[in-house]
CSV table of C-alpha atoms in Angstrom, one decimal:
chain,number,residue,atom,x,y,z
K,8,UNK,CA,0.0,0.0,0.0
K,9,UNK,CA,1.5,3.4,-1.0
K,10,UNK,CA,0.7,6.1,1.5
K,11,UNK,CA,2.0,9.6,0.8
K,12,UNK,CA,4.7,10.6,3.2
K,13,UNK,CA,2.9,13.7,4.4
K,14,UNK,CA,-0.1,11.7,5.4
K,15,UNK,CA,2.1,9.2,7.3
K,16,UNK,CA,3.8,12.0,9.1
K,17,UNK,CA,0.5,13.6,10.1
K,18,UNK,CA,-0.8,10.3,11.5
K,19,UNK,CA,2.4,9.6,13.4
K,20,UNK,CA,2.6,13.1,14.7
K,21,UNK,CA,-1.0,13.1,15.8
K,22,UNK,CA,-0.6,9.8,17.6
K,23,UNK,CA,2.6,10.9,19.2
K,24,UNK,CA,1.0,14.0,20.5
K,25,UNK,CA,-2.1,12.2,21.8
K,26,UNK,CA,-0.2,9.3,23.4
K,27,UNK,CA,2.9,11.0,24.8
K,28,UNK,CA,1.6,14.5,25.5
K,29,UNK,CA,4.9,16.4,25.0
K,30,UNK,CA,4.9,20.1,25.9
K,31,UNK,CA,3.6,22.5,23.2
K,32,UNK,CA,6.9,24.5,23.3
K,33,UNK,CA,8.9,21.3,22.5
K,34,UNK,CA,6.7,20.7,19.4
K,35,UNK,CA,7.1,24.3,18.3
K,36,UNK,CA,10.9,24.1,18.7
K,37,UNK,CA,11.1,20.9,16.8
K,38,UNK,CA,8.9,22.1,13.9
K,39,UNK,CA,10.6,25.5,13.7
K,40,UNK,CA,14.1,24.0,14.0
K,41,UNK,CA,13.4,21.4,11.2
K,42,UNK,CA,12.0,24.1,9.0
K,43,UNK,CA,15.0,26.4,9.5
K,44,UNK,CA,17.5,23.5,9.1
K,45,UNK,CA,15.9,22.5,5.8
K,46,UNK,CA,16.7,25.9,4.3
K,47,UNK,CA,20.2,26.2,5.8
K,48,UNK,CA,23.7,25.3,4.7
K,49,UNK,CA,23.4,22.1,6.8
K,50,UNK,CA,20.6,20.7,4.6
K,51,UNK,CA,23.0,19.1,2.1
K,52,UNK,CA,25.0,17.5,4.9
K,53,UNK,CA,21.9,16.2,6.6
K,54,UNK,CA,20.6,14.9,3.3
K,55,UNK,CA,23.8,12.9,2.6
K,56,UNK,CA,23.9,11.6,6.2
K,57,UNK,CA,20.3,10.4,6.0
K,58,UNK,CA,20.8,8.6,2.7
């Protein structure tokens, strides 16, 4: 079954928030940090490390 990545991320994120109840500030920091890292000089280094 092929599920688009963004749907899988939404489901995992929703379940993680409902089950583990992390603080809202931690969620904001992770989202903002990921967004900023994706557009930085480190994006290519992270991309090669993940692959």
